[in-house]
XYZ file of C-alpha atoms in Angstrom:
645
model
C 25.767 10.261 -82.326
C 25.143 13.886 -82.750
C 22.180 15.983 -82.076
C 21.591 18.488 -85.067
C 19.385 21.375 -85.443
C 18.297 22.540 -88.749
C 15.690 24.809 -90.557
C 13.429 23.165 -92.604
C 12.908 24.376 -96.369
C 8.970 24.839 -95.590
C 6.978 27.489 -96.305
C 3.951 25.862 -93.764
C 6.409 25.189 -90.801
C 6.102 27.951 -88.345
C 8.255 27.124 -85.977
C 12.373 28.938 -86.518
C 14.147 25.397 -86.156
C 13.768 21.648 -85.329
C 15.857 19.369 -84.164
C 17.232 15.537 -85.659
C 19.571 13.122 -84.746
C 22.240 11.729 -86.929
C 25.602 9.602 -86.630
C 27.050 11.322 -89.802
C 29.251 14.261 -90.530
C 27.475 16.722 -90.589
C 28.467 20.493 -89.890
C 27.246 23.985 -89.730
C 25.588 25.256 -92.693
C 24.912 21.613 -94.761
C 22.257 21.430 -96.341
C 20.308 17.781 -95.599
C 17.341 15.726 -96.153
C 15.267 15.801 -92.813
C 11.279 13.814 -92.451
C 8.433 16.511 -91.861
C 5.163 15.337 -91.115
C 4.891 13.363 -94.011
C 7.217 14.887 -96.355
C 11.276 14.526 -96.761
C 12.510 18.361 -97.175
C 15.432 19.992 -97.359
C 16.938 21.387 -94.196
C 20.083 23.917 -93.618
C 21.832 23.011 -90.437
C 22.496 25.875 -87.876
C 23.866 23.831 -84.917
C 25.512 20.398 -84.463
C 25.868 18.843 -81.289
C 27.201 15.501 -79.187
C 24.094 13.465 -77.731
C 25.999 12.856 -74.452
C 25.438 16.362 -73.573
C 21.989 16.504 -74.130
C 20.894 13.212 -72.712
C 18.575 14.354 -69.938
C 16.833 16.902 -72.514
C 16.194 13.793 -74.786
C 15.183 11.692 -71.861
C 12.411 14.896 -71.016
C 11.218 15.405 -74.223
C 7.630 15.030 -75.278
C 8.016 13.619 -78.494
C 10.788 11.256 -80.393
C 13.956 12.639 -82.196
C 13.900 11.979 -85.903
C 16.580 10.446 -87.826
C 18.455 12.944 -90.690
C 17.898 10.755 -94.217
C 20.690 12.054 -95.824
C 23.276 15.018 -96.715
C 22.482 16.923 -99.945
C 25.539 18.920 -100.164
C 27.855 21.042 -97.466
C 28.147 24.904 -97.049
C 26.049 25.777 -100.029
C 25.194 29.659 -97.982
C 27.376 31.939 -97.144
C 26.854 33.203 -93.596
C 26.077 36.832 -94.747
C 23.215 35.126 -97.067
C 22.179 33.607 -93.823
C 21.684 36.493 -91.560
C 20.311 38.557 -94.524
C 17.810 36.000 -95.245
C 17.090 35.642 -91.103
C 16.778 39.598 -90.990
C 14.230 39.379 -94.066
C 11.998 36.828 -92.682
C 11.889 39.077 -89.426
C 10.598 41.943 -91.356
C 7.926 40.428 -93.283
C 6.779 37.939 -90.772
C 7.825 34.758 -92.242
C 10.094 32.243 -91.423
C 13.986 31.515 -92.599
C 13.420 28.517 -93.499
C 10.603 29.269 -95.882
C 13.097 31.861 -97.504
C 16.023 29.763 -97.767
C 13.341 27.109 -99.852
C 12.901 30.002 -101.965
C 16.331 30.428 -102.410
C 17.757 27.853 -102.326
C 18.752 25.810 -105.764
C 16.794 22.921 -105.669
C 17.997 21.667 -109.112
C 21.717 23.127 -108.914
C 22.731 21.736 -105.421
C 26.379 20.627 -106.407
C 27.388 23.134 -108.874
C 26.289 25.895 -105.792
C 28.056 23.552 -103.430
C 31.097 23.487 -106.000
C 30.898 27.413 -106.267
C 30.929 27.674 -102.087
C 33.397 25.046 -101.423
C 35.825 28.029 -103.292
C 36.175 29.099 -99.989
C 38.327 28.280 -97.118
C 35.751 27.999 -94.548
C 32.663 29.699 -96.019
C 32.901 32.451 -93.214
C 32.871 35.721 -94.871
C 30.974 38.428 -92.836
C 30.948 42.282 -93.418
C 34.411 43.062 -93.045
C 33.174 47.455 -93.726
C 29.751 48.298 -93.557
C 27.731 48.338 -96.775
C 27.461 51.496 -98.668
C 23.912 52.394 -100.283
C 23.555 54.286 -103.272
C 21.030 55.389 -105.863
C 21.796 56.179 -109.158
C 18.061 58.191 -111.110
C 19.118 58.008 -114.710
C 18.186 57.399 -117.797
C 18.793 53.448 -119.580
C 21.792 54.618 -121.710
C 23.013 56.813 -118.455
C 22.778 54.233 -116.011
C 24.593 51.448 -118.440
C 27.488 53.753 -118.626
C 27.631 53.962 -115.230
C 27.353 50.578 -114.531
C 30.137 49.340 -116.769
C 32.409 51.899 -115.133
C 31.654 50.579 -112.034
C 31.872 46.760 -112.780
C 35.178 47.314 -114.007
C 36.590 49.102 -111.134
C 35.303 46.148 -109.241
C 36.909 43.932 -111.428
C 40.311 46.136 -111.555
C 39.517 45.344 -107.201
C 39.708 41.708 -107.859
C 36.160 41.667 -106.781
C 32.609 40.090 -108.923
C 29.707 41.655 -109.374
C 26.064 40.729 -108.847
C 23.486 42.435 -111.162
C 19.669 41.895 -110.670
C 17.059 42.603 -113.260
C 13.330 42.304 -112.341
C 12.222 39.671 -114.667
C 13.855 37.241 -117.390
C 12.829 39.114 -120.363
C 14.329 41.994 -118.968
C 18.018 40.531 -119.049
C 17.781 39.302 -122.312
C 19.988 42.276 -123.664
C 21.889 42.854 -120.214
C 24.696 40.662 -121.015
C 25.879 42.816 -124.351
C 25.680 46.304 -122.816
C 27.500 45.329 -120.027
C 29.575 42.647 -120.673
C 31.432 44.419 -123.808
C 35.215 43.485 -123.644
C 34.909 41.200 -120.617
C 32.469 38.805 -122.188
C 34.998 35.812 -120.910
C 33.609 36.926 -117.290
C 29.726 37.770 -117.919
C 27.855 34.696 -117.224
C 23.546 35.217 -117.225
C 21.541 33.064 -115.419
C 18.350 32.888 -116.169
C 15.706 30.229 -114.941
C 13.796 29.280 -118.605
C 17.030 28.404 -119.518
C 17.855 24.347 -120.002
C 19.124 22.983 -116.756
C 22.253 21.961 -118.637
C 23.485 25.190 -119.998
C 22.538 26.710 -116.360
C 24.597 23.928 -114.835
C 27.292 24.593 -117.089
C 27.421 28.213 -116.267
C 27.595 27.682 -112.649
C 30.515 25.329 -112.986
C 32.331 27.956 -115.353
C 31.576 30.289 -112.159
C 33.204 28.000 -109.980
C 35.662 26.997 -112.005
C 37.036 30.813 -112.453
C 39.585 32.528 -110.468
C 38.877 35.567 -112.129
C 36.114 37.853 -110.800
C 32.988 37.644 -112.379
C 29.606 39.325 -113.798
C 26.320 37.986 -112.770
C 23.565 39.341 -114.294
C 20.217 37.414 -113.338
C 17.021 37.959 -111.684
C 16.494 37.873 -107.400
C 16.147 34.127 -107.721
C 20.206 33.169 -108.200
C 20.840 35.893 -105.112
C 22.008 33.358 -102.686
C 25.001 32.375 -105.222
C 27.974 31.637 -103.224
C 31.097 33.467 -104.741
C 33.212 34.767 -101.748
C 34.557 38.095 -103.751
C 31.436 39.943 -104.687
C 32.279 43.546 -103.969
C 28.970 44.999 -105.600
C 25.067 44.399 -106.500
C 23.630 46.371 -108.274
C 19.315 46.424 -108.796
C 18.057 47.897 -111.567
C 14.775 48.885 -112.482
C 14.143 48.829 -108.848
C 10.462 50.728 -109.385
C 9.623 47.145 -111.190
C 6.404 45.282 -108.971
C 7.990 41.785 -110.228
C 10.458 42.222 -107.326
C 8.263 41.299 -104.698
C 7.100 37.714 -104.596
C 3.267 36.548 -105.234
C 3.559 33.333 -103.402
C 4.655 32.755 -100.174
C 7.259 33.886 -98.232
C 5.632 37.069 -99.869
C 9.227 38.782 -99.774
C 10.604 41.481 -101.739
C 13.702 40.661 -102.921
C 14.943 44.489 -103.142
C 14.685 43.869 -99.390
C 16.985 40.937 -99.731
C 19.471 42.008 -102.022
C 20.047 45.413 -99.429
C 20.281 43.454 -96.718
C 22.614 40.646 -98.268
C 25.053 43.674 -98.969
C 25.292 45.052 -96.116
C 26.063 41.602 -94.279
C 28.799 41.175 -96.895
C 30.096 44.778 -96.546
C 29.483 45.634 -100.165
C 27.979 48.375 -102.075
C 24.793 48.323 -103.059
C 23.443 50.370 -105.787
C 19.296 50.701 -106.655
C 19.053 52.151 -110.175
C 15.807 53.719 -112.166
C 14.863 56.281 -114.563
C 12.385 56.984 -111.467
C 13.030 55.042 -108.034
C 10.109 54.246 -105.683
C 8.818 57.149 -103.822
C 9.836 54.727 -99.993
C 13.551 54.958 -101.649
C 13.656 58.247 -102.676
C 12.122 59.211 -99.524
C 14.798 57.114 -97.741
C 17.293 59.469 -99.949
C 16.101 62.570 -97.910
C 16.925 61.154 -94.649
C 20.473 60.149 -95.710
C 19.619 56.450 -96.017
C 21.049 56.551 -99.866
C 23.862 58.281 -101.326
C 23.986 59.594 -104.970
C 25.890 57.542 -107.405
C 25.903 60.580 -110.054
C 23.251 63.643 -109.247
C 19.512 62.034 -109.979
C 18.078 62.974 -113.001
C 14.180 64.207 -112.091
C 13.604 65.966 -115.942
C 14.387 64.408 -118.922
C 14.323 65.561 -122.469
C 11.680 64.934 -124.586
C 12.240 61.243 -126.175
C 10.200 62.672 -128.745
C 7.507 64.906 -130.097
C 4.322 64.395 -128.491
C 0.844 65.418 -128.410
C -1.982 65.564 -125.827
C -5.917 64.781 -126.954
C -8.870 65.035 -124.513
C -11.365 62.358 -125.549
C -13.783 63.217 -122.861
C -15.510 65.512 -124.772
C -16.450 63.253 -127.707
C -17.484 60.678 -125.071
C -19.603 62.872 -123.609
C -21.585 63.720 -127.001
C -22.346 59.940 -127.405
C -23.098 59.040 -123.347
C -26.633 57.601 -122.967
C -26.942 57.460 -127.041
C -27.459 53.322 -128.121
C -24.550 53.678 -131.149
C -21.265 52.191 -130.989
C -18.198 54.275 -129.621
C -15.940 52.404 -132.615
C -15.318 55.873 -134.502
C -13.674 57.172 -131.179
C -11.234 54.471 -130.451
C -8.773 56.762 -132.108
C -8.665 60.622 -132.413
C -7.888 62.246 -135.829
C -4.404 63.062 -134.685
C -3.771 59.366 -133.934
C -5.507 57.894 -136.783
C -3.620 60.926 -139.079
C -0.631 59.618 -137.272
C -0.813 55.574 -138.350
C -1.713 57.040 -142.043
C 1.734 59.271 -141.829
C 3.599 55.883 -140.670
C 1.966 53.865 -143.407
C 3.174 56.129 -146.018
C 6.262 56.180 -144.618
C 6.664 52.313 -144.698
C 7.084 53.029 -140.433
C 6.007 50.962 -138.072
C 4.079 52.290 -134.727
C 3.118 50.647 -131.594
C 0.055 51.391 -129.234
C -0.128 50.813 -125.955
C -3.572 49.785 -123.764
C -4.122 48.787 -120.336
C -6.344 46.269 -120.887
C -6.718 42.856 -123.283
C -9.959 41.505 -124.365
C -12.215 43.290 -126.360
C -14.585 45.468 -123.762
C -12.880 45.807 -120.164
C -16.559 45.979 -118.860
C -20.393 45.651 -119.306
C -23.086 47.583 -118.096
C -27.129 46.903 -117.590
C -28.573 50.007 -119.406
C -31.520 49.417 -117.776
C -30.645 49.091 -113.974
C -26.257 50.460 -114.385
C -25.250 47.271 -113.049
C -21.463 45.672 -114.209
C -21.351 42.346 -115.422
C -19.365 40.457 -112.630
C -17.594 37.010 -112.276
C -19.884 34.426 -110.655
C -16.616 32.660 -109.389
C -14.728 36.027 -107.272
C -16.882 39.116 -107.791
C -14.396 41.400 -110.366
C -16.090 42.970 -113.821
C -15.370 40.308 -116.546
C -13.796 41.512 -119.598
C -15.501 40.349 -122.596
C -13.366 38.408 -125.499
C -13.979 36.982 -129.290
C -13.843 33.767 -129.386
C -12.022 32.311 -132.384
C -13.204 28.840 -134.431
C -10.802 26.026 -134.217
C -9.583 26.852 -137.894
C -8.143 30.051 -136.185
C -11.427 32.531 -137.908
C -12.848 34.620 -135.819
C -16.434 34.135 -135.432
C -19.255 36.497 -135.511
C -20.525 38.157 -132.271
C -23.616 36.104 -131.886
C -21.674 32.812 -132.802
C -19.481 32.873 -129.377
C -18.520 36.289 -127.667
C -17.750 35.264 -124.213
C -16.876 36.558 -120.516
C -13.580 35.671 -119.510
C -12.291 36.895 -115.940
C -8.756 38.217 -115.498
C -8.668 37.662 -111.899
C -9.523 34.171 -111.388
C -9.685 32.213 -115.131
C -13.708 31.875 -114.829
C -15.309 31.777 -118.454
C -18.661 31.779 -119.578
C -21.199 32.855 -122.412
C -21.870 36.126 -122.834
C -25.312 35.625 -124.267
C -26.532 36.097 -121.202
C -29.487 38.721 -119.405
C -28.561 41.415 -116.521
C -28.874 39.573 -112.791
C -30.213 42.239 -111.250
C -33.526 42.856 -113.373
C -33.193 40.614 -115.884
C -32.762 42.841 -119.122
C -31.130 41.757 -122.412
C -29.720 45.623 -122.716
C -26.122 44.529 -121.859
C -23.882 46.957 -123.359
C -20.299 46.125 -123.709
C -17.694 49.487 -122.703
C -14.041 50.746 -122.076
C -11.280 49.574 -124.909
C -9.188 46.212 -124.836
C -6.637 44.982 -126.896
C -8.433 42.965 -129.196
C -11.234 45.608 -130.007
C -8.436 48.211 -131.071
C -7.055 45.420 -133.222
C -10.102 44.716 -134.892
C -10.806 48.504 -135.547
C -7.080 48.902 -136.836
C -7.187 46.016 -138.772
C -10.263 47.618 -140.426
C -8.923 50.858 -140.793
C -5.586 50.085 -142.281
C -6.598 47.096 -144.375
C -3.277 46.954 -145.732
C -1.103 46.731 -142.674
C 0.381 44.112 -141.074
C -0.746 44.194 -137.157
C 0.210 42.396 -133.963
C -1.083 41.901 -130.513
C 1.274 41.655 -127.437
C -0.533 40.618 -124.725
C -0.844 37.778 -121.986
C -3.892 36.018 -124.193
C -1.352 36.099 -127.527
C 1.720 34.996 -125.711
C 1.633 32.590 -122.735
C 5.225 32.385 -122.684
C 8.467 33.919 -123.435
C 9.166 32.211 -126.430
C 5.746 33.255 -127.945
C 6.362 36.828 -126.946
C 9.541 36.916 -128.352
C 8.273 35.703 -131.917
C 5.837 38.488 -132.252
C 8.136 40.698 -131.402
C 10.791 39.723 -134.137
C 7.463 39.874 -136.900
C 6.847 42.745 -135.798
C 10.098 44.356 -135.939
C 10.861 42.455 -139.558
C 7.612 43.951 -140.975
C 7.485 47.115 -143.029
C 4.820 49.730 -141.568
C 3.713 47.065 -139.094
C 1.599 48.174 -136.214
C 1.851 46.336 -132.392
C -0.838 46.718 -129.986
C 0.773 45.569 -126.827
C -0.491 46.211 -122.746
C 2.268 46.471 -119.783
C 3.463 42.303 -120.178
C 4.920 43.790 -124.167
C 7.142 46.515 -122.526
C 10.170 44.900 -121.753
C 10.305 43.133 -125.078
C 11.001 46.204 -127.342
C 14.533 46.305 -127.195
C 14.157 48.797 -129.822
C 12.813 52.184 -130.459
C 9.751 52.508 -132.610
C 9.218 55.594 -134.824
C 5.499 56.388 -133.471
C 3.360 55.471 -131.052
C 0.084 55.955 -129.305
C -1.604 55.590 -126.142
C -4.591 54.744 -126.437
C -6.415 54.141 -122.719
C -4.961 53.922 -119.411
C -7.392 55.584 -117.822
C -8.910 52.420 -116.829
C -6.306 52.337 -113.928
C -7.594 55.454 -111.807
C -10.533 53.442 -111.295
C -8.514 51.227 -109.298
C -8.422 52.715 -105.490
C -4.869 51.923 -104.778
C -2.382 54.493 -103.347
C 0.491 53.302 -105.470
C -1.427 53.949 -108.675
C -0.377 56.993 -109.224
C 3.292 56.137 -108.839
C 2.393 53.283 -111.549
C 0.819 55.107 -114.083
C 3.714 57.772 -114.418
C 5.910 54.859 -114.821
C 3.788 53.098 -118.010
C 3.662 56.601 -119.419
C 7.372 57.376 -119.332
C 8.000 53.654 -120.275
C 6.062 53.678 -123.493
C 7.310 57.189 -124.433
C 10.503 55.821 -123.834
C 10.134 53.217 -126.451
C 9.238 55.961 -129.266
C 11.551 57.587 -131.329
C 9.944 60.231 -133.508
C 6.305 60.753 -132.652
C 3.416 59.934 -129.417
C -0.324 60.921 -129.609
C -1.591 60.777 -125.756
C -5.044 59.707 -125.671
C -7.352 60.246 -122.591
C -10.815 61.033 -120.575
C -8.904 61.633 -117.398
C -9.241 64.702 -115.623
C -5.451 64.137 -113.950
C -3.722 65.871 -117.225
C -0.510 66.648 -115.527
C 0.218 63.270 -114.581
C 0.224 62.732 -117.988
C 2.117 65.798 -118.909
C 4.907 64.378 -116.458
C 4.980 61.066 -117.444
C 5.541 62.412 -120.965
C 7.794 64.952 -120.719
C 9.991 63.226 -118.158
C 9.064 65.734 -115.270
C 9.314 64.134 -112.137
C 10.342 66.470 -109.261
C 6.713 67.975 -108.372
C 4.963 64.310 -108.827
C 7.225 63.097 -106.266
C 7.383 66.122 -104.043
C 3.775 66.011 -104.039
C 3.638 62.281 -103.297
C 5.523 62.408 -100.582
C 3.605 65.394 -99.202
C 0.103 63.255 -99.829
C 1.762 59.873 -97.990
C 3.044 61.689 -94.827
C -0.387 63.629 -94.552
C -2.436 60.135 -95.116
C -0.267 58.326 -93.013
C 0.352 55.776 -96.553
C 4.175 53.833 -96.244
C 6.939 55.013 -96.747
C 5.785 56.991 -93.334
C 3.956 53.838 -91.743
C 4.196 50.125 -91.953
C 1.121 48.688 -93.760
C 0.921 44.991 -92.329
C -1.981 43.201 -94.161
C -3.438 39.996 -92.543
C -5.507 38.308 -95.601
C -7.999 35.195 -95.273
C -11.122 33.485 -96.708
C -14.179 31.204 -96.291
C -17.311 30.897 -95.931
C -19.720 33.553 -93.871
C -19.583 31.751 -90.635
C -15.815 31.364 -91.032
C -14.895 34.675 -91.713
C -17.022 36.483 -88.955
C -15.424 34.061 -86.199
C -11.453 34.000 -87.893
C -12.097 38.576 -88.244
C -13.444 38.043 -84.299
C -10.357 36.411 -84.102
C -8.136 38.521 -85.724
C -9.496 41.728 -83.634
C -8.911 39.907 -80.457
C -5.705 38.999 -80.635
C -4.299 41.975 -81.946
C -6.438 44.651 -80.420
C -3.525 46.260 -79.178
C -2.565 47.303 -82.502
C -5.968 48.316 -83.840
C -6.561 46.169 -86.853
C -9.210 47.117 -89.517
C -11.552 44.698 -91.256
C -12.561 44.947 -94.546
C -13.822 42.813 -97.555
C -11.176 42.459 -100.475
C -11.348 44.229 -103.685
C -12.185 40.370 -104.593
C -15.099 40.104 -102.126
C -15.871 36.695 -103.484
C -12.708 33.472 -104.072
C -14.051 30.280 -105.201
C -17.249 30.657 -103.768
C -15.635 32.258 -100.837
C -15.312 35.740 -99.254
C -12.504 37.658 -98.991
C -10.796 39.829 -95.557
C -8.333 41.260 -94.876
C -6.890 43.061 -91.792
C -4.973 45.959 -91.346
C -2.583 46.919 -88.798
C -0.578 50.203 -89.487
C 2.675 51.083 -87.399
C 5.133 54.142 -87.984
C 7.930 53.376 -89.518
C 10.495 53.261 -87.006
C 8.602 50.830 -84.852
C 8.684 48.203 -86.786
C 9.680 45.054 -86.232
C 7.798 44.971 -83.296
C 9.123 41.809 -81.402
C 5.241 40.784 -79.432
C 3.418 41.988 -82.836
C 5.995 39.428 -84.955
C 5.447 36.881 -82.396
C 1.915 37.123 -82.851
C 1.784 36.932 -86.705
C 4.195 33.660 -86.867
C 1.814 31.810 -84.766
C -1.211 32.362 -87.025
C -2.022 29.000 -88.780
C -1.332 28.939 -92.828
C -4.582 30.024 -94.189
C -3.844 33.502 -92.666
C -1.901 35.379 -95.232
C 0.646 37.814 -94.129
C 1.693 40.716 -96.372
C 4.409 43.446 -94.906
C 4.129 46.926 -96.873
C 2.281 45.196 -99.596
C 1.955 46.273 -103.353
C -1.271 46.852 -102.694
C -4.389 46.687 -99.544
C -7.210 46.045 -101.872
């Protein structure tokens, strides 16, 4: 009989470990079937142990040892991925075991098992420290770089692991950097079918030869003994870091992972995040190749102020429609038409009006469910018409999924004089439509195409289409594999209204991003007063915005100079005011502030969050990460979030 101690895959078990008895073979880093409350989950051992010499503890305890159900497969981490994953869950308060039930391959168990059981023992640990490096380039720059250096890993006899943000982002990965070892590229991607994944992984196993990876953060943990790289690109992307609990970032991870293995790491952008580049200055990062902070031109491009011509119809009752595009853009889309070219244009919002104001008493139209502006949308007859606007507009809330009429009177004084402002997607698509009769036009957005599939079908019409036009928000982005000849953005500047310190840093990237996808011609639309942002994000000028970034975070006190640790919960009134009396008391040491969400109301219930900032260096804090484990589950625990609204 043996006394084992595992880690439960759980992302609600607080505790670091638990222990089982068993009488079968079990060893040190099997992966087994273990009962939890009332739940069978999967468990990674840690320790294994004879029962004789822990008789008098067992004899002691308070509580009954539990039988192990079963053994799922052995050695399926290697130890590096272990301490890597044990480091991470340190340094955004969560536990191991909920990261390794991230992690771990729930439906590819015995091909992972098959891929670790390559190895002798499954012992590999950082034989030479990790080197870090950053390579600032531009797409077709940083390809050529890669493929040079995947092939001097492979002339090393060592594989490579290459993370991509998202799955639609890999999709042409495998032909620019698999050409002439196409044998040896193997993507894995997770909308695949489980039986061409499963097939891969064997082939993985299978091969003696070293191999290229190229997947997304959630095939990290895969077992091949001879990596000698990984590589992150796009590491600026948001879809890095995790939504759900363990709330990880997987750039995080990945760093850690190759430094445990004593591999080089390599983050790769046309414009890092300003907490790596910052790391850069204090010798955290080498340079790859020189960074690249100004690019040329992708193409020509002009600026137009629409502020003015807002102005001249503020407080008049007459629809904005005629200003949805300037002269130079609308001149532009007649050029492309004439042409037989296609453009796109690019909008931060869907829907048809991104908000709706009381002209009577200026208040927004808000969700009745969680308290955001509703965005209102056209809603279409089950024939696929679109119906007229007093047949079945409606409000439809991004944030939560609440819908309702919008034939509806203000809340606040209880006038009809709704008026419906800002651009979305659909409204520029009805005005194009309209204006170019003749054209074929698409929309790109998350109403259009709920999955990847669906995006990837209007993006083939629209590519097969003579003088087509696309009207696409951030989700289209990664689907243009190729250049257009003109574009247009239309409105972003709905984004500075959001008070987030990162939102800067995001909007240069969506401006470079679409400009990036033109080829001949960009009309810039905007009412923002912030015109060098957009002058940078156009022309590919990025020294001064981060200089100055950097200068504005140190002076605020904003990461990457502090630790933002961001303690989130919700209820009702009586709830919140004794869990935020709570919350103050036990950390008081640290100074936590209180404040509603940017969501003040969830379901019929209010939103906190808490606030604890710490320099840099200071964290992990051993008695603050003690603290934060032992808050129950319906506290929410976010390290250096994306965002502290």
């Amino acid at each position: 009989m043996k006394i084992v101690t595992v880690i439960p895959f759980s992302k609600t078990f607080s505790k670091t470990s638990a222990s089982y008895f068993t009488a079968k073979d079990v060893r040190e880093g099997d992966i087994v079937s273990v009962p939890l409350r009332s739940k069978t989950v999967d468990a990674l051992v840690t320790a294994v142990s004879p029962a004789e010499s822990a008789k008098s503890a067992i004899r002691s305890s308070s509580f009954n040892l539990k039988k192990i159900e079963g053994v799922k497969t052995s050695r399926l981490f290697l130890p590096a991925f272990i301490k890597a994953a044990e480091e991470t869950a340190d340094y955004y308060a969560a536990t191991s075991g909920a990261i390794f039930g991230r992690m771990a391959p729930h439906d590819f168990f015995s091909e992972f098992g098959a891929i670790a059981r390559r190895n002798a023992d499954n012992t590999r640990m950082a034989s030479e420290s990790g080197e870090k490096f950053i390579l600032q380039a531009g797409d077709d720059d940083r390809d050529a770089a890669y493929r040079s250096l995947i092939r001097e890993e492979f002339a090393r006899g060592k594989s490579v692991l290459f993370l991509k943000p998202t799955i639609s982002s890999i999709a042409d990965a495998p032909e620019k950097l698999g050409r002439g070892i196409e044998d040896y590229t193997f993507d894995l991607r997770s909308d695949a079918p489980k039986a061409s994944i499963k097939k891969r992984l064997q082939k993985i196993a299978e091969m003696n030869h070293p191999v290229l990876i190229i997947s997304t953060g959630s095939f990290l943990a895969l077992p091949r003994e001879d990596i000698g790289a990984i590589i992150l690109d796009e590491e600026h992307s948001r879809h890095y870091e995790e939504r759900t609990r363990p709330f990880i970032d997987m750039r995080f991870l990945a760093e850690c992972y190759a430094r445990h293995l004593g591999v080089r790491y390599i983050a790769g952008s046309f414009l890092l995040r300003i907490e790596t580049l910052a790391r850069r200055t204090k010798g955290e990062f080498s340079d790859l190749e020189p960074p690249t902070f100004r690019y040329a031109p992708a193409c020509n491009y002009a600026f137009v102020d629409m502020k003015r011509k807002a102005e001249k119809n503020k407080l008049e009752n007459k629809s904005e429609e005629a200003i949805i595009l300037s002269k130079s853009a609308h001149a532009l889309l007649e050029r492309a038409q004439e042409r037989d070219e296609q453009a796109f244009l690019f909008v931060s919002r869907r829907g048809l009006f991104p908000i709706t104001l009381c002209r009577d008493c200026d208040a927004i139209v808000l969700c009745e469910e969680c308290g955001v502006p509703v965005t209102v949308h056209k809603k279409k007859s089950r024939e696929g018409k679109i119906l007229l606007p007093e047949e079945g507009n409606f409000f439809f809330c991004h944030a939560c999924g609440a819908k309702r009429s919008a034939a509806v009177k203000c809340i606040r004084c209880g006038s009809w004089r709704l008026v419906p402002l800002g651009i979305g997607a659909e409204r520029i698509a009805e005005y194009v439509r309209s204006a170019f009769p003749r054209a074929a036009v698409f929309t790109l957005d998350a109403d259009t195409a709920k999955t990847k599939k669906q995006a990837e079908k209007i993006r083939d019409a629209f590519y097969q289409t003579p003088k087509s036009i696309l009207i696409g928000t951030e989700m289209s982005l990664p689907y243009l594999s190729r250049r257009i000849p003109h574009g247009i953005i239309v409105s972003i500047d709905s984004l500075f209204a959001i008070p987030e310190f990162r939102m800067h840093e995001r909007i240069i990237h969506f401006i470079f991003s679409c400009v990036s996808k033109i080829s001949e011609n960009v009309v810039v639309q905007t009412r923002s007063d912030e015109k060098r942002l957009f002058e940078d994000g156009v022309k590919g000028h990025f020294l001064d915005f981060v200089r100055d970034e950097l200068e504005s975070r140190e002076k605020l006190g904003y990461p990457p100079f502090q630790t933002f640790i961001k303690i989130t919960f919700k209820g009702k009134t009586d709830a919140i005011e004794r869990n935020s009396k709570h919350i103050a008391k036990i950390f008081s040491t640290y100074e936590p502030r209180l404040y509603s969400g940017y969501m003040p109301i969830l379901g019929g219930e209010r939103v906190m969050h808490a606030l604890i900032r710490i320099p840099r260096k200071n964290w992990v804090d051993k008695n603050l990460l003690s603290l934060l484990r032992e808050l129950p589950p319906l506290f929410a625990v976010h390290v250096n979030p994306e965002n502290v609204l």
